[in-house]
mmCIF file of C-alpha atoms in Angstrom:
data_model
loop_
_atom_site.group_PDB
_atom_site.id
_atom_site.type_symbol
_atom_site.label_atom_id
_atom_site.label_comp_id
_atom_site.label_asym_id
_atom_site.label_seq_id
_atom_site.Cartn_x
_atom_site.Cartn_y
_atom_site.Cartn_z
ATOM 1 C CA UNK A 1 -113.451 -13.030 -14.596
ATOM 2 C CA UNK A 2 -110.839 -12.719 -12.157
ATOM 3 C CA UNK A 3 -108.568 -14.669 -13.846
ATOM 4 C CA UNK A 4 -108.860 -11.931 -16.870
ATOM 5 C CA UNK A 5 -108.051 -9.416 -14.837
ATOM 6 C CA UNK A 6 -105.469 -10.971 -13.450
ATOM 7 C CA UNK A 7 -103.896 -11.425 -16.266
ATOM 8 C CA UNK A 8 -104.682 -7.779 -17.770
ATOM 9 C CA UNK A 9 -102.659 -6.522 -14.541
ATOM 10 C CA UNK A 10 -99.679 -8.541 -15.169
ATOM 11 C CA UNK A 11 -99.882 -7.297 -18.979
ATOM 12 C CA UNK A 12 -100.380 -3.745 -18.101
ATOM 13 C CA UNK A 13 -97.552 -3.888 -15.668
ATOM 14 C CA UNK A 14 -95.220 -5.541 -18.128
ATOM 15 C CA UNK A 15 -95.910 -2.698 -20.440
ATOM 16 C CA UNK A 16 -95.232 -0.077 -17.464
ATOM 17 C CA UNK A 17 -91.685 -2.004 -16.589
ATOM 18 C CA UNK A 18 -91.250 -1.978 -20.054
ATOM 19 C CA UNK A 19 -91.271 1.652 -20.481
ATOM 20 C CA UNK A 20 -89.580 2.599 -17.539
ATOM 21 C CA UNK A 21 -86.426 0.622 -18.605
ATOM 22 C CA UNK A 22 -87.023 2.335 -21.929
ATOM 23 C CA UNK A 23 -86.952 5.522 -20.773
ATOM 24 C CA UNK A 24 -84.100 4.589 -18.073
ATOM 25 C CA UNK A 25 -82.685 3.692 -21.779
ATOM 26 C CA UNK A 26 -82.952 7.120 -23.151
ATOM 27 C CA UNK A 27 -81.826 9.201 -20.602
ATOM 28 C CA UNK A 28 -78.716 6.764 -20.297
ATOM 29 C CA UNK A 29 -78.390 7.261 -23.902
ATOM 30 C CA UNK A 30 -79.007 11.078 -24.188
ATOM 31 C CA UNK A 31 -76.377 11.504 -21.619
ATOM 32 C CA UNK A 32 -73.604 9.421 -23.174
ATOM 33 C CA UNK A 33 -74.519 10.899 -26.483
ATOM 34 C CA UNK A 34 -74.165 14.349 -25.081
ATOM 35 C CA UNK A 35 -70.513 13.857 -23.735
ATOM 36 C CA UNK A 36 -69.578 11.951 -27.174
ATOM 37 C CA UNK A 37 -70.533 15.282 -28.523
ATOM 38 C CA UNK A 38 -68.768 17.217 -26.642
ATOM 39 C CA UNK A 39 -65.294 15.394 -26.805
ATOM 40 C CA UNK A 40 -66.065 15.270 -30.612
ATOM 41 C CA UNK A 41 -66.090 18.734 -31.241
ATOM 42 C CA UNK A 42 -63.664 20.337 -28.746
ATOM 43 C CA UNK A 43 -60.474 21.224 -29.952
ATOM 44 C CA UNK A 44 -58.045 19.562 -27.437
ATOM 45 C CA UNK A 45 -59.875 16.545 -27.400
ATOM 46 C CA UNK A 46 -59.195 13.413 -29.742
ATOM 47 C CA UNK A 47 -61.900 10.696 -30.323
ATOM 48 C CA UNK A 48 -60.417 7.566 -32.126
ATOM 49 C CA UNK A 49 -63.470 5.605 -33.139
ATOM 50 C CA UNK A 50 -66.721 7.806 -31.889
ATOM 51 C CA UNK A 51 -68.512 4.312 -31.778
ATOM 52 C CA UNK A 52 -66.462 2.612 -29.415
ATOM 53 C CA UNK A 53 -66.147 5.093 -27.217
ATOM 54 C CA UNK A 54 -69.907 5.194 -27.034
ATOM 55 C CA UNK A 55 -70.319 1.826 -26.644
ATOM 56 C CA UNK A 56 -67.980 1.763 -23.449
ATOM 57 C CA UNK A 57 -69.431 4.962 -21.860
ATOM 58 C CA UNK A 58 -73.579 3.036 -21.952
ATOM 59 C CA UNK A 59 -71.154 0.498 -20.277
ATOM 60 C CA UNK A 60 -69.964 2.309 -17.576
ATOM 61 C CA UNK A 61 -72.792 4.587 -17.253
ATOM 62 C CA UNK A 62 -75.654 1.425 -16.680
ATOM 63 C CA UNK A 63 -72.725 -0.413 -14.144
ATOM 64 C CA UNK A 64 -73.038 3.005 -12.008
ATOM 65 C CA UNK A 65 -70.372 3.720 -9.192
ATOM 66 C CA UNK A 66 -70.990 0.233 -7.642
ATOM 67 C CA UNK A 67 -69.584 -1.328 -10.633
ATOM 68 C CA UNK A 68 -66.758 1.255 -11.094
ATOM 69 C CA UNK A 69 -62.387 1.350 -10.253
ATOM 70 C CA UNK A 70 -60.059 4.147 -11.412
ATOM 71 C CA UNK A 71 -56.911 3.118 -12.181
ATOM 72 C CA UNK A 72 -54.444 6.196 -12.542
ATOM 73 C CA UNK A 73 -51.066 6.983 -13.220
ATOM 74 C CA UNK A 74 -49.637 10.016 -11.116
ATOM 75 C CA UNK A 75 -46.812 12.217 -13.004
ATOM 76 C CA UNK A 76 -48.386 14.277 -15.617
ATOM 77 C CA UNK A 77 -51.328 11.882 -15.146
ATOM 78 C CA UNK A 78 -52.915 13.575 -11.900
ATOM 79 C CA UNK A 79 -50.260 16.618 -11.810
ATOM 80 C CA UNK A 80 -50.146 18.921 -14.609
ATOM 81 C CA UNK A 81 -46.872 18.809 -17.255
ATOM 82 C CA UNK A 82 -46.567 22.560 -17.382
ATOM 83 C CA UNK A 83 -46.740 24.558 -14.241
ATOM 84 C CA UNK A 84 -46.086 28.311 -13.969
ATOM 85 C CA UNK A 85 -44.651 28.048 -17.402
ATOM 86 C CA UNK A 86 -41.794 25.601 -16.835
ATOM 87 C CA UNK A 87 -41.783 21.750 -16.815
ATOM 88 C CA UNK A 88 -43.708 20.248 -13.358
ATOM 89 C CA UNK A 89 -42.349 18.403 -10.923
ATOM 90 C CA UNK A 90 -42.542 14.473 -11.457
ATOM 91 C CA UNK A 91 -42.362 12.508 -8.096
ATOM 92 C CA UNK A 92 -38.489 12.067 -8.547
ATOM 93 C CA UNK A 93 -38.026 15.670 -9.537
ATOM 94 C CA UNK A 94 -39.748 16.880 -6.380
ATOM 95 C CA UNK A 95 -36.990 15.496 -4.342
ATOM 96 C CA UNK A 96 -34.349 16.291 -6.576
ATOM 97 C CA UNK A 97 -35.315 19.823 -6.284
ATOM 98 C CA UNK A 98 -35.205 19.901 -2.270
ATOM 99 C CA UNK A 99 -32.722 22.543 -1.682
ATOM 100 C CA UNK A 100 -31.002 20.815 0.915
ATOM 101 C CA UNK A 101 -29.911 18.241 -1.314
ATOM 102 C CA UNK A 102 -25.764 18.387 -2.595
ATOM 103 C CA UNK A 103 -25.173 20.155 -5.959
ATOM 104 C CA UNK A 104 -23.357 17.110 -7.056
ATOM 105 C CA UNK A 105 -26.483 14.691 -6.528
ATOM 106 C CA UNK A 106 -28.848 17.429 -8.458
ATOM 107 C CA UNK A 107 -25.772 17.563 -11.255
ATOM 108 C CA UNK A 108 -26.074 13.543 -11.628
ATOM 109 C CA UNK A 109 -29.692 13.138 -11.249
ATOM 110 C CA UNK A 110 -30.136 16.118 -13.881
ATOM 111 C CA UNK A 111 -27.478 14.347 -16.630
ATOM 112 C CA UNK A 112 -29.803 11.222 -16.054
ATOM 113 C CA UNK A 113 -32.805 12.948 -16.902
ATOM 114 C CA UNK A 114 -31.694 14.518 -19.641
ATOM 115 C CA UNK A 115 -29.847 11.146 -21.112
ATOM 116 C CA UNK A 116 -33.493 8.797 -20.262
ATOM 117 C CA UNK A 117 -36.509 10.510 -20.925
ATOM 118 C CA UNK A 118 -35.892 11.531 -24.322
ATOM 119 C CA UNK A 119 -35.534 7.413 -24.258
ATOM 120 C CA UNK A 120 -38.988 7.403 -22.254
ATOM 121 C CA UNK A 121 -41.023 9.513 -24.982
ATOM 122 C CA UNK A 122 -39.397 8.083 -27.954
ATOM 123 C CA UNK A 123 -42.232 7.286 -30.655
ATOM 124 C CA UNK A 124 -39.805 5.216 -32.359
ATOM 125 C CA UNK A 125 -38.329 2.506 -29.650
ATOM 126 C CA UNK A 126 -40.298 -0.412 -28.753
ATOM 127 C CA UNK A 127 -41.455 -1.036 -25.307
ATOM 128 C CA UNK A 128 -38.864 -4.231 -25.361
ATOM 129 C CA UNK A 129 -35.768 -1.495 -26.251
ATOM 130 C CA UNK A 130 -37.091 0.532 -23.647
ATOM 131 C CA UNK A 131 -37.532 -1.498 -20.205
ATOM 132 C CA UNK A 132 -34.098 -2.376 -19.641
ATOM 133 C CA UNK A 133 -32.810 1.185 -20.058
ATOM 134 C CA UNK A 134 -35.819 2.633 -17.732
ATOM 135 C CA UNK A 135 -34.398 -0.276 -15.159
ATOM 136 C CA UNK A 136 -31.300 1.605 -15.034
ATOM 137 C CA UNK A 137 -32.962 5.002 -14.627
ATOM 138 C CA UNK A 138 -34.314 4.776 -11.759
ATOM 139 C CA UNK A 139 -31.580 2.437 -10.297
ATOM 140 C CA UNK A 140 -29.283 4.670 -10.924
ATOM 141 C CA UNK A 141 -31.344 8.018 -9.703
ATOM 142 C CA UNK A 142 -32.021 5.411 -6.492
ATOM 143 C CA UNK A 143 -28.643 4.764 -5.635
ATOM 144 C CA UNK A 144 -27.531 8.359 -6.201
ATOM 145 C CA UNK A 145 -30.069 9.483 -3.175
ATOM 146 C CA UNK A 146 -28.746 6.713 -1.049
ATOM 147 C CA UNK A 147 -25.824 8.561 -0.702
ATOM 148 C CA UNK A 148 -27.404 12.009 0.590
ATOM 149 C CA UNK A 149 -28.606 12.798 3.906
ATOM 150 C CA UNK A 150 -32.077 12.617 3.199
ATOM 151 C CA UNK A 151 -35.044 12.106 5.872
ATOM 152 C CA UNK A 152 -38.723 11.283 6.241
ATOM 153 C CA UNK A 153 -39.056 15.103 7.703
ATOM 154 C CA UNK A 154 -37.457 16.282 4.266
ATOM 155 C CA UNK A 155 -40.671 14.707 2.097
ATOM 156 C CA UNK A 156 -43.221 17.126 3.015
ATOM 157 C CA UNK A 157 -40.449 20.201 2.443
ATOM 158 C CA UNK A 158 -39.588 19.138 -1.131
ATOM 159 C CA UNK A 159 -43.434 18.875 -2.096
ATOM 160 C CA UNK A 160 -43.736 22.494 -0.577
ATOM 161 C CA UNK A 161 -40.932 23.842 -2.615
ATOM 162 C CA UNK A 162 -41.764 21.804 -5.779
ATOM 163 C CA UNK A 163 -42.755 23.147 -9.150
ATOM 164 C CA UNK A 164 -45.655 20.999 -8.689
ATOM 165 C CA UNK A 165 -49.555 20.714 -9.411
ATOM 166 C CA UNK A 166 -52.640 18.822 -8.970
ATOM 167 C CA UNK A 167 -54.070 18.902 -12.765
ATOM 168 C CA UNK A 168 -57.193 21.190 -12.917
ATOM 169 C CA UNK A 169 -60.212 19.161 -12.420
ATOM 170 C CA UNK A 170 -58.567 16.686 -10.299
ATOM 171 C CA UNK A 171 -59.685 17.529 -7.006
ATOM 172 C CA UNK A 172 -63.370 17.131 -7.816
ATOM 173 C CA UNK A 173 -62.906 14.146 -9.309
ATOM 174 C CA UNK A 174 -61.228 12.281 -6.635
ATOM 175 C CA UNK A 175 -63.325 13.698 -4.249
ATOM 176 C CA UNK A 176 -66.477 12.051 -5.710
ATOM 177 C CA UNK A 177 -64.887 8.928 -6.410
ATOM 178 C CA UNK A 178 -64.171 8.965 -2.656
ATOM 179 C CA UNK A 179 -67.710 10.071 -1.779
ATOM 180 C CA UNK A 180 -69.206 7.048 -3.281
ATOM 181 C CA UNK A 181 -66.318 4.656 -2.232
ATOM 182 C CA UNK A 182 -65.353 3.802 -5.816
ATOM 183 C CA UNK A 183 -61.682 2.072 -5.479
ATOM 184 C CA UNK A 184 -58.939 4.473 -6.798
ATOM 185 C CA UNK A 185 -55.382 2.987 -7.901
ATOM 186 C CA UNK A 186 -52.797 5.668 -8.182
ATOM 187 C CA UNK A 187 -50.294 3.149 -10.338
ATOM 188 C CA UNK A 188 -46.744 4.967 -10.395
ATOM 189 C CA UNK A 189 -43.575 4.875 -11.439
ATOM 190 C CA UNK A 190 -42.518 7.473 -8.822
ATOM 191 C CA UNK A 191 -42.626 7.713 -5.476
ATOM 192 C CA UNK A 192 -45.304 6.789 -3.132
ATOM 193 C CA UNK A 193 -44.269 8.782 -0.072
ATOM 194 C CA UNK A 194 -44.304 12.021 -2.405
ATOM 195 C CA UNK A 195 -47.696 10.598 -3.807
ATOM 196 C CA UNK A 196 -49.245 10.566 -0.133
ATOM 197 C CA UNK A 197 -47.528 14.474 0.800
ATOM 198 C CA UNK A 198 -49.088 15.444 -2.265
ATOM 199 C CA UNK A 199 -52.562 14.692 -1.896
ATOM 200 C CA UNK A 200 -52.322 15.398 1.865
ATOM 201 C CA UNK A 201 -50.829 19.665 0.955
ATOM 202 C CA UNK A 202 -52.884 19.530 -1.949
ATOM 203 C CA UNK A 203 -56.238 17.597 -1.642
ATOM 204 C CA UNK A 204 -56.606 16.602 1.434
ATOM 205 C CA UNK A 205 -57.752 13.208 3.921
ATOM 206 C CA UNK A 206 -57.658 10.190 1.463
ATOM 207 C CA UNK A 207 -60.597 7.221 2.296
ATOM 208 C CA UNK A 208 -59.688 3.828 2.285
ATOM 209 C CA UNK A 209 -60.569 3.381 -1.374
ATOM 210 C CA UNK A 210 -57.373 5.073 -2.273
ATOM 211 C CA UNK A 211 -54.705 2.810 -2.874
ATOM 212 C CA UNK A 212 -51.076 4.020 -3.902
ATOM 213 C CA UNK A 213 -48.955 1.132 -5.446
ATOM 214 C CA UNK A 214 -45.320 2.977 -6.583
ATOM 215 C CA UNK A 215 -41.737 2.873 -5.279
ATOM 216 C CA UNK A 216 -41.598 2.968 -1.256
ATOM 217 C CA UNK A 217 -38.596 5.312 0.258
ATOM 218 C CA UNK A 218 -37.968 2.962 3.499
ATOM 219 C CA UNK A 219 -36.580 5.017 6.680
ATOM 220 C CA UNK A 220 -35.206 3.678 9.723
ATOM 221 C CA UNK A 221 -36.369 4.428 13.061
ATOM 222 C CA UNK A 222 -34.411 7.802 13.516
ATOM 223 C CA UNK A 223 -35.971 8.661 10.255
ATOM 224 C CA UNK A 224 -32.800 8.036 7.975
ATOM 225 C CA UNK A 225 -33.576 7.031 4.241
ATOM 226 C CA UNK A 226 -32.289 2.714 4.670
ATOM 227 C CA UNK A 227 -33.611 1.879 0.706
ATOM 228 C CA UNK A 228 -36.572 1.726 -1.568
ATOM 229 C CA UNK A 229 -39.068 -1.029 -1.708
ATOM 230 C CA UNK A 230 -38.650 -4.385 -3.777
ATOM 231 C CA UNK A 231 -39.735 -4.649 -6.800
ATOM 232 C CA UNK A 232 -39.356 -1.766 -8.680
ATOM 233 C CA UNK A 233 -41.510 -0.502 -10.709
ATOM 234 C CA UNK A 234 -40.829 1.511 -13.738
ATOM 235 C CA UNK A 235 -43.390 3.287 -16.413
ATOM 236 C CA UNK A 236 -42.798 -0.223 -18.253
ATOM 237 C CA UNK A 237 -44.151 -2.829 -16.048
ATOM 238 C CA UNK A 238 -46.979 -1.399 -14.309
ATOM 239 C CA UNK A 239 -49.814 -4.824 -14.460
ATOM 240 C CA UNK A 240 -51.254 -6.912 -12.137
ATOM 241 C CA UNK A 241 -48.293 -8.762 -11.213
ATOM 242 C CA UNK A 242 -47.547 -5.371 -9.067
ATOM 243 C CA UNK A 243 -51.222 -4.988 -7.185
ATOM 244 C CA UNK A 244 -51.372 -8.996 -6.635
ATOM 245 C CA UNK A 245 -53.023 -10.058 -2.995
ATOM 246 C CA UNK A 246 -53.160 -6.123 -2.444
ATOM 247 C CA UNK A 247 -56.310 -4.575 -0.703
ATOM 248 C CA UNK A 248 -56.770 -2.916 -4.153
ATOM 249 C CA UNK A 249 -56.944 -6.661 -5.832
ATOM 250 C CA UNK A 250 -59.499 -7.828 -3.247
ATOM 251 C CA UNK A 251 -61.818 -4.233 -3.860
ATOM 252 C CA UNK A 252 -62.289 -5.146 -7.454
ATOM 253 C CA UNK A 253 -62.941 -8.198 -7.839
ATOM 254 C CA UNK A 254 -66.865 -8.024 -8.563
ATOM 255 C CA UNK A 255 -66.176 -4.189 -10.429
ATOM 256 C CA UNK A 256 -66.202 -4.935 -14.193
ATOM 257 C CA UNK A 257 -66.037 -1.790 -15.436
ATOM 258 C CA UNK A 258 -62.538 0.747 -15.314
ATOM 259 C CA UNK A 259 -61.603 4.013 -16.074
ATOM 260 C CA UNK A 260 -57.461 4.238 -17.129
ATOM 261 C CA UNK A 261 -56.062 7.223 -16.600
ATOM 262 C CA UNK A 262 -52.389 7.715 -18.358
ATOM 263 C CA UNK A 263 -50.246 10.372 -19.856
ATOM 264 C CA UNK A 264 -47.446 7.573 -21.791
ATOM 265 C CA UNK A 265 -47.752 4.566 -23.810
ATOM 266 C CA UNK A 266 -46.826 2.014 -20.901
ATOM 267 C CA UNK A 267 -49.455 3.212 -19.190
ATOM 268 C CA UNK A 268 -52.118 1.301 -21.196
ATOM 269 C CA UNK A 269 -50.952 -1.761 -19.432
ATOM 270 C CA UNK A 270 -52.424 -0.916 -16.112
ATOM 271 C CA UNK A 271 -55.424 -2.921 -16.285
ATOM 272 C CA UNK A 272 -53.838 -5.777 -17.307
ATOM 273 C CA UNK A 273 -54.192 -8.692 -15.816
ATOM 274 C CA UNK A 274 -57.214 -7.142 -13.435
ATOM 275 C CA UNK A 275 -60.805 -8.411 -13.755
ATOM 276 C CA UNK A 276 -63.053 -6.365 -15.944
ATOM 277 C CA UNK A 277 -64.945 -6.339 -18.827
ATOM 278 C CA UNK A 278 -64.920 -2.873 -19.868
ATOM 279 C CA UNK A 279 -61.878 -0.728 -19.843
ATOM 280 C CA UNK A 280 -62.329 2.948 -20.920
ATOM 281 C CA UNK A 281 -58.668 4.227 -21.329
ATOM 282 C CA UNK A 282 -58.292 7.990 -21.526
ATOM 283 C CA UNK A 283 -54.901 9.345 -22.538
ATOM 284 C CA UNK A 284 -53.542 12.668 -21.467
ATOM 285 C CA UNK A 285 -50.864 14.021 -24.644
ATOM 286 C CA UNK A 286 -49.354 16.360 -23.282
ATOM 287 C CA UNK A 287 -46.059 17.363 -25.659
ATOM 288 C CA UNK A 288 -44.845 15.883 -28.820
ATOM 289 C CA UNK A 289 -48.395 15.809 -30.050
ATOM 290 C CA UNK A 290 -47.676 15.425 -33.732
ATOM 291 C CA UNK A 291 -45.168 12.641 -33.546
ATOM 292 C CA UNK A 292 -46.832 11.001 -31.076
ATOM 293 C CA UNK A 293 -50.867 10.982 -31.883
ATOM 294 C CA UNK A 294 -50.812 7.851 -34.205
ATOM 295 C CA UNK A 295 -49.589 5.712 -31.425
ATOM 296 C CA UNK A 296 -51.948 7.082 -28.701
ATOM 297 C CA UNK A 297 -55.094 6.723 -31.033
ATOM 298 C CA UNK A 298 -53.988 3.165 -31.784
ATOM 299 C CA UNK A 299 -54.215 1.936 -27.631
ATOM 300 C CA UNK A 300 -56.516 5.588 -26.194
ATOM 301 C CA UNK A 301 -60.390 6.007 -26.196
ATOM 302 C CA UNK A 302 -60.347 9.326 -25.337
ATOM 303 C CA UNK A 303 -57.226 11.409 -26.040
ATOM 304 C CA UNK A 304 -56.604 14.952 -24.007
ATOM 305 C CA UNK A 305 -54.097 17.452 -26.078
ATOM 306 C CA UNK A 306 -51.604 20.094 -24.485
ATOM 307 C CA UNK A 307 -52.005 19.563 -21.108
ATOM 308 C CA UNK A 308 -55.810 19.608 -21.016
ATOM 309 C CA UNK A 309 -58.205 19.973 -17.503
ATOM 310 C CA UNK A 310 -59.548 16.498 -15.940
ATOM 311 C CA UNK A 311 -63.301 17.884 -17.816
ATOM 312 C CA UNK A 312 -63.763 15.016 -19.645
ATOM 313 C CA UNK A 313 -63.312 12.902 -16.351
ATOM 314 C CA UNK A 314 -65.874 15.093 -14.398
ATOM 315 C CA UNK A 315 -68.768 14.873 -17.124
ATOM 316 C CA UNK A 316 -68.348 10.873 -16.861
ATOM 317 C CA UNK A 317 -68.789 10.851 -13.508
ATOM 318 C CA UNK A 318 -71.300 13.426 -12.807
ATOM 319 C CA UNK A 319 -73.455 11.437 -16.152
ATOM 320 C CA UNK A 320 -73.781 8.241 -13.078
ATOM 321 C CA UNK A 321 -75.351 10.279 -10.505
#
C-alpha cells in the first residue's frame, strides 16, 4: 500500500512539474509572440524571416539575463544620426567640432569626410575594396590631430559643444543591462575617451560590466595628446581578434546568448569569433534606406528604419524580467 502511494505521489508530481514548465512555456511564448507582432506590423520596423527571429527571441528569453552580453557599436548605433535636424556628431566629429581646434585641421578633416564615407556607405563596394581605404581614413584624420594642441581637459568640452545624442531609448536600456550585471561591449570605430565623456554628461556612472574597446587618445603626463592606441580599429575589422584576453572575453565565456547592436554592414562581424550560440543581430538603417535594405535583410534580424527609438531593445529586455 505504501508503495502505491508512493508511486501515485511521484506520478502526480511529474504531472504538476510537467505543467508548470508548460505553462512557464506559454507565457515565454505569448511574450515573444507579442513583440514578433509588434515589430511585424510597425512601420519603421523590418522583419526578414518572422520565424527566425522568433526562434532566437524563445532563445534569449529562456537563457534570461544570466545567459545574456550586448555587444554594441557606438556612432549612430547608441547616438542618434539626426540631431536637431542636422547630421550628429560621430566620435571623430565631436572633436573635430571643438572650437578651439585650427580652421585648417577642421578644413582637412572635413575634405576627408566628405571623400570616405560616401566610400563607408557604399551598397556597391565589397568589404575587401573597402578596408584598406577606411585604414587610411582614420590614419589620416589621426595624424592630422597630432599636429593640434589638443588636451585631455579639451574631451569633455567638445562632447559639451557637440551636435550629439544618446538615441531615445538608450538610457533605459543600458541602465537595466547594468542593473542585472549583463556584460555590455561598446565595439567602436571611434574614440573611446569621447565614448566614456559621453556616457558620463549623458547617462551617467558606468558598472564594471561596461566595457569600451575603440581607438585610445594617449596623453602624456601634462595632459598633451602623445598618439592613439595600437591597433586600430576601423568599422571593418571589429571581431574577436580586438577583445582577445580582455575583461570583456573572460565575462562571456559561459553567456551563449547575444544581442548585436549596429547601424553599418561591418558591424555584423562583432560577434565573431566570441562564444555563443545564439546571436540576435538588430540593425539600425538609418539613411539610404532603399538602396541599402536588401543588404541589411540579408545579415539583420531585426531592422530599425529612419533613425528609429531603442523600443524594440526595451520590449526584449523588459520580456526577461
Amino acid at each position: 500500500m505504501n508503495s502505491m502511494k508512493y508511486q501515485v505521489g511521484i506520478a502526480t508530481a511529474g504531472v504538476l512539474l510537467t505543467g508548470i514548465l508548460y505553462r512557464g512555456y506559454r507565457q515565454t511564448s505569448c511574450k515573444v509572440h507579442k513583440i514578433v507582432d509588434t515589430c511585424v506590423k510597425a512601420d519603421d520596423i523590418v522583419v526578414p524571416d518572422k520565424n527566425t527571429l522568433q526562434q532566437k527571441l524563445e532563445r534569449i528569453k529562456q537563457g534570461g539575463y544570466s545567459n545574456l552580453q550586448v555587444i554594441a557599436d557606438f556612432d549612430r548605433t547608441i547616438t542618434h544620426a539626426k540631431v536637431n535636424g542636422k547630421m550628429g556628431a560621430s566620435c571623430h566629429g565631436v572633436i573635430e567640432s571643438l572650437s578651439s581646434l585650427t580652421p585648417e585641421y577642421k578644413a582637412a578633416t572635413g575634405a576627408l569626410f566628405d571623400k570616405y564615407f560616401p566610400i563607408e556607405t557604399c551598397a556597391t563596394r565589397t568589404r575587401e575594396d573597402k578596408i584598406p581605404l577606411m585604414y587610411e581614413w582614420y590614419t589620416q584624420a589621426h595624424n592630422l590631430l597630432l599636429q593640434e594642441h589638443f588636451t585631455e581637459e579639451n574631451i569633455a568640452d567638445a562632447v559639451r559643444e557637440a551636435n550629439l545624442a544618446l538615441r531615445e531609448g538608450w538610457v533605459p536600456v543600458m541602465s537595466t543591462l547594468q542593473a542585472n550585471n549583463v556584460p555590455l561591449l561598446v565595439f567602436s570605430a571611434g574614440i573611446a575617451n569621447v565614448i566614456h565623456e559621453v556616457f558620463a554628461q549623458k547617462f551617467g556612472p558606468v558598472t564594471d560590466s561596461t566595457h569600451i574597446v575603440s581607438n585610445w587618445i594617449k596623453f602624456d603626463n601634462a595632459g598633451k595628446m602623445t598618439s592613439f592606441s595600437e591597433p586600430l580599429i576601423h568599422m571593418f575589422n571589429k571581431d574577436s581578434s580586438q577583445t582577445r584576453g580582455s575583461s570583456y572575453a573572460a565575462s562571456v565565456v559561459e553567456r551563449t546568448n547575444a544581442i548585436l547592436l549596429g547601424d553599418g554592414l561591418g558591424d555584423v562581424t562583432m560577434a565573431d569569433g566570441i562564444p555563443h550560440e545564439v546571436v540576435l543581430k538588430v540593425g539600425f538603417l538609418n539613411d539610404k534606406v532603399e538602396a541599402l535594405l536588401p543588404k541589411y535583410k540579408q545579415i539583420y534580424d531585426v531592422i530599425i528604419l529612419n533613425d528609429g527609438s531603442m523600443s524594440f531593445v526595451e520590449s526584449l529586455l523588459e520580456s526577461l524580467e
